[in-house]
Short mmCIF file of C-alpha atoms in Angstrom, two decimals:
data_model
loop_
_atom_site.label_atom_id
_atom_site.label_comp_id
_atom_site.label_asym_id
_atom_site.label_seq_id
_atom_site.Cartn_x
_atom_site.Cartn_y
_atom_site.Cartn_z
CA MET W 782 37.96 -21.25 -39.65
CA THR W 783 38.00 -24.71 -38.25
CA LEU W 784 34.88 -26.49 -37.14
CA ARG W 785 36.12 -26.43 -33.57
CA ARG W 786 36.41 -22.63 -33.55
CA ARG W 787 32.95 -22.28 -35.01
CA ILE W 788 31.51 -24.48 -32.30
CA ILE W 789 33.34 -22.48 -29.60
CA ARG W 790 32.03 -19.20 -31.06
CA ILE W 791 28.47 -20.50 -31.20
CA LEU W 792 28.70 -21.74 -27.62
CA LEU W 793 30.03 -18.37 -26.42
CA ILE W 794 27.19 -16.56 -28.18
CA LEU W 795 24.63 -18.90 -26.67
CA LEU W 796 26.19 -18.45 -23.25
CA LEU W 797 26.64 -14.66 -23.28
CA LEU W 798 23.65 -13.48 -25.31
CA PRO W 799 20.89 -14.29 -22.76
CA PRO W 800 22.60 -12.41 -19.87
CA ILE W 801 23.33 -9.44 -22.14
CA LEU W 802 19.74 -9.30 -23.38
CA ALA W 803 18.48 -9.72 -19.80
CA GLY W 804 20.62 -6.78 -18.67
CA VAL W 805 19.31 -4.59 -21.50
CA ALA W 806 15.75 -5.61 -20.63
CA GLY W 807 16.29 -4.72 -16.96
CA TRP W 808 17.59 -1.29 -17.94
CA LEU W 809 14.58 -0.66 -20.19
CA VAL W 810 11.97 -2.02 -17.77
CA ALA W 811 13.14 -0.03 -14.72
CA PRO W 812 11.18 3.17 -15.49
CA GLY W 813 7.95 1.21 -15.97
CA PHE W 814 8.60 -0.70 -12.75
CA LEU W 815 8.73 2.62 -10.88
CA HIS W 816 5.91 4.23 -12.89
CA PRO W 817 3.18 1.56 -12.88
CA ILE W 818 0.15 1.88 -15.12
CA ARG W 819 -2.59 3.82 -13.36
CA ARG W 820 -5.99 2.25 -12.94
CA GLU W 821 -8.21 5.31 -12.98
CA LEU W 822 -11.03 5.67 -10.46
CA THR W 823 -13.90 5.91 -12.95
CA PRO W 824 -17.57 6.72 -12.18
CA ASP W 825 -18.43 3.09 -12.96
CA LEU W 826 -15.95 1.87 -10.33
CA ILE W 827 -17.35 4.31 -7.78
CA ARG W 828 -20.89 3.05 -8.45
CA GLU W 829 -19.60 -0.49 -8.04
CA ALA W 830 -18.07 0.46 -4.69
CA ASP W 831 -21.24 2.19 -3.50
CA ALA W 832 -23.29 -0.90 -4.35
CA SER W 833 -20.85 -3.01 -2.33
CA PHE W 834 -21.01 -0.64 0.64
CA ALA W 835 -24.80 -0.59 0.54
CA HIS W 836 -24.81 -4.39 0.63
CA SER W 837 -22.38 -4.58 3.57
CA GLY W 838 -23.78 -1.60 5.51
CA GLY W 839 -20.94 0.85 4.87
CA HIS W 840 -21.08 4.62 4.53
CA ARG W 841 -18.17 6.30 2.77
CA GLU W 842 -16.71 9.77 2.86
CA ASP W 843 -13.79 11.27 1.00
CA PHE W 844 -10.52 11.26 2.89
CA ASP W 845 -7.53 13.21 1.54
CA VAL W 846 -4.15 13.16 3.27
CA ARG W 847 -1.04 15.22 2.55
CA ALA W 848 2.10 13.08 2.78
CA THR W 849 5.27 14.40 4.38
CA ASP W 850 6.81 15.14 0.97
CA GLY W 851 3.74 17.08 -0.18
CA ILE W 852 2.09 14.33 -2.24
CA LEU W 853 -1.72 14.33 -1.94
CA LEU W 854 -3.12 10.88 -1.17
CA ARG W 855 -6.79 10.36 -1.93
CA GLY W 856 -9.13 7.72 -0.57
CA TRP W 857 -12.21 6.93 1.48
CA ILE W 858 -13.17 6.38 5.07
CA VAL W 859 -15.97 3.82 5.30
CA ARG W 860 -17.93 3.31 8.52
CA PRO W 861 -20.31 0.41 9.17
CA ASP W 862 -23.83 0.71 10.55
CA HIS W 863 -22.70 -0.69 13.90
CA PRO W 864 -19.01 0.21 14.37
CA ASN W 865 -16.98 -1.66 16.97
CA GLY W 866 -14.66 1.32 17.36
CA ASN W 867 -11.66 -0.25 15.59
CA TRP W 868 -10.09 0.47 12.20
CA VAL W 869 -8.42 -1.42 9.38
CA LEU W 870 -6.28 0.27 6.73
CA LEU W 871 -6.52 -1.55 3.39
CA PHE W 872 -3.65 -1.57 0.85
CA HIS W 873 -4.17 -2.60 -2.78
CA GLY W 874 -1.74 -4.20 -5.24
CA VAL W 875 0.47 -2.65 -7.91
CA ALA W 876 -1.22 -0.95 -10.91
CA ASP W 877 -4.54 -1.06 -9.05
CA ASN W 878 -6.52 1.37 -6.89
CA ARG W 879 -8.70 1.30 -3.76
CA ILE W 880 -11.39 -0.69 -5.58
CA GLY W 881 -8.98 -3.62 -5.61
CA VAL W 882 -9.63 -4.23 -1.91
CA ILE W 883 -13.39 -3.80 -2.02
CA GLY W 884 -13.88 -7.51 -1.32
CA GLN W 885 -11.86 -7.28 1.89
CA SER W 886 -13.84 -4.22 2.98
CA GLU W 887 -17.11 -6.15 2.77
CA PHE W 888 -16.42 -8.74 5.46
CA LEU W 889 -14.69 -6.17 7.67
CA LEU W 890 -17.65 -3.80 7.53
CA ARG W 891 -20.04 -6.63 8.35
CA ALA W 892 -17.87 -7.44 11.38
CA GLY W 893 -18.12 -3.85 12.61
CA TYR W 894 -14.68 -2.58 11.56
CA SER W 895 -14.35 0.86 10.01
CA VAL W 896 -11.95 0.88 7.06
CA VAL W 897 -9.63 3.32 5.34
CA MET W 898 -9.18 2.70 1.62
CA MET W 899 -6.48 4.86 0.05
CA ASP W 900 -4.98 4.96 -3.43
CA ALA W 901 -1.24 4.44 -2.98
CA ARG W 902 1.07 7.14 -4.30
CA ALA W 903 1.34 7.00 -8.10
CA HIS W 904 -1.87 4.95 -8.18
CA GLY W 905 -5.53 5.75 -8.77
CA ALA W 906 -6.47 9.32 -7.89
CA SER W 907 -3.45 9.96 -5.63
CA GLU W 908 -0.62 12.20 -6.75
CA GLY W 909 2.96 11.12 -7.34
CA GLN W 910 4.92 9.59 -10.17
CA LEU W 911 7.00 6.98 -8.36
CA ALA W 912 5.95 3.75 -6.67
CA THR W 913 8.66 2.65 -4.21
CA TYR W 914 6.93 -0.52 -2.94
CA GLY W 915 7.02 0.51 0.69
CA TRP W 916 10.09 2.72 1.07
CA LEU W 917 8.11 5.99 0.90
CA GLU W 918 4.70 4.42 1.38
CA ARG W 919 5.44 3.41 4.99
CA ASN W 920 5.76 7.12 5.81
CA ASP W 921 2.52 7.74 3.91
CA THR W 922 0.85 5.28 6.29
CA LYS W 923 2.06 7.33 9.26
CA SER W 924 0.49 10.44 7.74
CA ILE W 925 -2.77 8.57 7.11
CA ILE W 926 -2.95 7.37 10.73
CA ASP W 927 -2.13 10.87 12.00
CA ALA W 928 -4.94 12.34 9.88
CA LEU W 929 -7.37 9.61 10.93
CA LEU W 930 -6.76 10.10 14.65
CA THR W 931 -6.98 13.88 14.26
CA GLN W 932 -10.35 13.52 12.55
CA LEU W 933 -11.63 11.14 15.24
CA ARG W 934 -10.59 13.54 18.03
CA ARG W 935 -12.26 16.42 16.21
CA ARG W 936 -15.51 14.46 15.84
CA ARG W 937 -15.48 13.56 19.54
CA THR W 938 -14.96 17.19 20.48
CA ASP W 939 -17.79 18.31 18.22
CA ILE W 940 -20.14 15.71 19.74
CA GLN W 941 -19.21 16.73 23.30
CA VAL W 942 -19.79 20.40 22.45
CA GLN W 943 -23.20 19.55 21.00
CA LEU W 944 -24.20 17.46 24.03
CA GLY W 945 -22.80 19.88 26.60
CA PRO W 946 -21.90 18.99 30.20
CA ILE W 947 -24.04 16.59 32.20
CA PRO W 948 -26.46 18.58 34.43
CA PRO W 949 -25.56 18.34 38.15
CA GLU W 950 -28.99 16.98 39.04
CA LEU W 951 -28.36 13.95 36.81
CA LEU W 952 -25.23 13.07 38.72
CA GLY W 953 -27.48 11.99 41.62
CA ASN W 954 -25.53 10.54 44.51
CA PHE W 955 -22.23 10.67 42.62
CA PRO W 956 -21.24 14.34 42.75
CA GLU W 957 -17.58 13.41 42.59
CA GLN W 958 -18.05 12.34 38.97
CA SER W 959 -17.05 14.78 36.26
CA PRO W 960 -19.94 16.53 34.47
CA HIS W 961 -18.15 15.67 31.22
CA PRO W 962 -18.32 12.13 29.82
CA PRO W 963 -15.03 10.25 29.80
CA PRO W 964 -13.22 10.16 26.45
CA PRO W 965 -13.68 6.96 24.47
CA PRO W 966 -10.73 4.58 24.35
CA THR W 967 -8.15 4.96 21.61
CA PRO W 968 -9.19 2.74 18.69
CA HIS W 969 -7.19 -0.31 17.73
CA ILE W 970 -5.63 0.06 14.27
CA PHE W 971 -4.84 -2.86 11.97
CA VAL W 972 -3.64 -3.12 8.37
CA LEU W 973 -4.46 -5.56 5.60
CA GLY W 974 -2.81 -5.67 2.18
CA GLU W 975 -2.32 -7.88 -0.84
CA SER W 976 0.72 -8.21 -3.11
CA MET W 977 2.44 -4.80 -3.17
CA GLY W 978 -0.05 -3.68 -0.54
CA ALA W 979 1.00 -6.57 1.70
CA GLY W 980 4.62 -5.44 1.46
CA ILE W 981 3.57 -1.89 2.32
CA ALA W 982 1.49 -3.15 5.26
CA LEU W 983 4.43 -5.07 6.76
CA GLN W 984 6.88 -2.20 6.32
CA SER W 985 4.35 0.27 7.75
CA ALA W 986 3.85 -1.86 10.86
CA ALA W 987 7.62 -1.94 11.39
CA ALA W 988 7.73 1.86 11.17
CA ASP W 989 4.64 2.75 13.23
CA PRO W 990 3.92 1.05 16.59
CA ARG W 991 0.32 2.26 16.51
CA ILE W 992 -0.40 -0.58 14.07
CA GLU W 993 -1.33 -3.54 16.28
CA GLY W 994 -1.77 -6.31 13.71
CA VAL W 995 -1.10 -7.13 10.07
CA VAL W 996 -2.72 -9.38 7.50
CA ALA W 997 -0.33 -9.73 4.55
CA GLU W 998 -1.54 -11.68 1.53
CA ALA W 999 1.05 -12.70 -1.10
CA SER W 1000 3.72 -10.20 -0.08
CA PHE W 1001 7.10 -10.16 -1.77
CA ALA W 1002 10.01 -10.93 0.56
CA THR W 1003 12.38 -8.23 -0.73
CA LEU W 1004 12.35 -6.16 -3.88
CA ARG W 1005 15.55 -7.89 -4.94
CA GLU W 1006 13.90 -11.32 -4.60
CA ALA W 1007 10.87 -10.03 -6.50
CA SER W 1008 13.12 -8.83 -9.32
CA TYR W 1009 14.69 -12.32 -9.51
CA ASP W 1010 11.19 -13.74 -9.88
CA TYR W 1011 10.40 -11.36 -12.74
CA ALA W 1012 13.79 -12.03 -14.33
CA GLY W 1013 12.92 -15.72 -14.30
CA LEU W 1014 9.69 -14.91 -16.17
CA ARG W 1015 7.76 -15.68 -12.96
CA ARG W 1016 8.42 -19.37 -13.54
CA SER W 1017 11.83 -20.00 -12.02
CA PRO W 1018 13.58 -17.65 -9.55
CA PHE W 1019 16.64 -19.87 -10.12
CA LEU W 1020 16.88 -18.56 -13.69
CA GLY W 1021 16.51 -15.03 -12.32
CA LYS W 1022 19.42 -15.60 -9.95
CA THR W 1023 21.69 -17.19 -12.56
CA LEU W 1024 21.35 -16.86 -16.33
CA PHE W 1025 19.01 -13.84 -16.24
CA ALA W 1026 20.46 -12.22 -13.11
CA PRO W 1027 21.66 -9.14 -15.07
CA PHE W 1028 17.99 -8.22 -15.50
CA SER W 1029 17.67 -7.85 -11.73
CA TRP W 1030 20.99 -6.07 -11.35
CA MET W 1031 20.21 -3.48 -14.01
CA LEU W 1032 16.60 -3.02 -12.86
CA LEU W 1033 17.63 -2.18 -9.30
CA TYR W 1034 20.69 -0.18 -10.35
CA ARG W 1035 18.76 2.06 -12.73
CA GLY W 1036 15.88 2.29 -10.25
CA GLU W 1037 18.22 3.72 -7.65
CA LYS W 1038 19.72 6.14 -10.17
CA LEU W 1039 16.28 7.37 -11.24
CA THR W 1040 14.91 7.83 -7.72
CA GLY W 1041 17.93 8.50 -5.53
CA LEU W 1042 16.45 5.95 -3.12
CA PRO W 1043 17.97 2.66 -1.93
CA VAL W 1044 15.50 0.61 -3.93
CA ALA W 1045 17.43 -2.60 -3.35
CA GLU W 1046 16.87 -2.23 0.43
CA VAL W 1047 13.07 -2.38 0.18
CA SER W 1048 12.30 -5.36 2.38
CA PRO W 1049 9.00 -6.32 4.06
#
């Protein structure tokens, strides 16, 4: 074999080997991408959360919600000492749980906002095996808001039943007024998320008009763009879009085959 042929062979290997290895890596990584490591909600983490709530004047209660596909989502409702009547849903990042947004809950509780802190599906104490980075989670948010508003209406009804109607003699010179107090206004609902949670927050707001405002911290643009970033070793998306692009292609392709969902269309 001539020296020239050897050089050509070496160059071809150097040119083709990285994309091939990247494609194999994307195929192997896809299941882990969809099945993130669970951060368990341990007693120590719960004590840490309770200490935080005590410091910021919050009072928590368990809040479980059944998603439309039957998955049980677990979390907390936390009310401040002096609620302003409005709510913020908090969304944590990938491979984390509700404790990951405990810092955000502190300044919100001090400002009078009540918060909902849920473990995303396939995270923490919630059920589910697949994380879809917003595709299914946006519908989970709808179920959470439905359950929250149902609970608030039930609490108002219970309070009105306990108080009873206003006695006629207390109406004074305004007999035309109803003996029942007017219902409180519908609360404003906002969402705040970081990383994966930011992507879920944005997609949830697009799917549910009851969400009036979003704070999204470090969201990914699209899942395809995020896969390019990972393919480029989180240093150069350009590498992920060129030499290591097969990683992204195989990751999304196998992800769609494993889930039956259009994973590549996930787009905050």
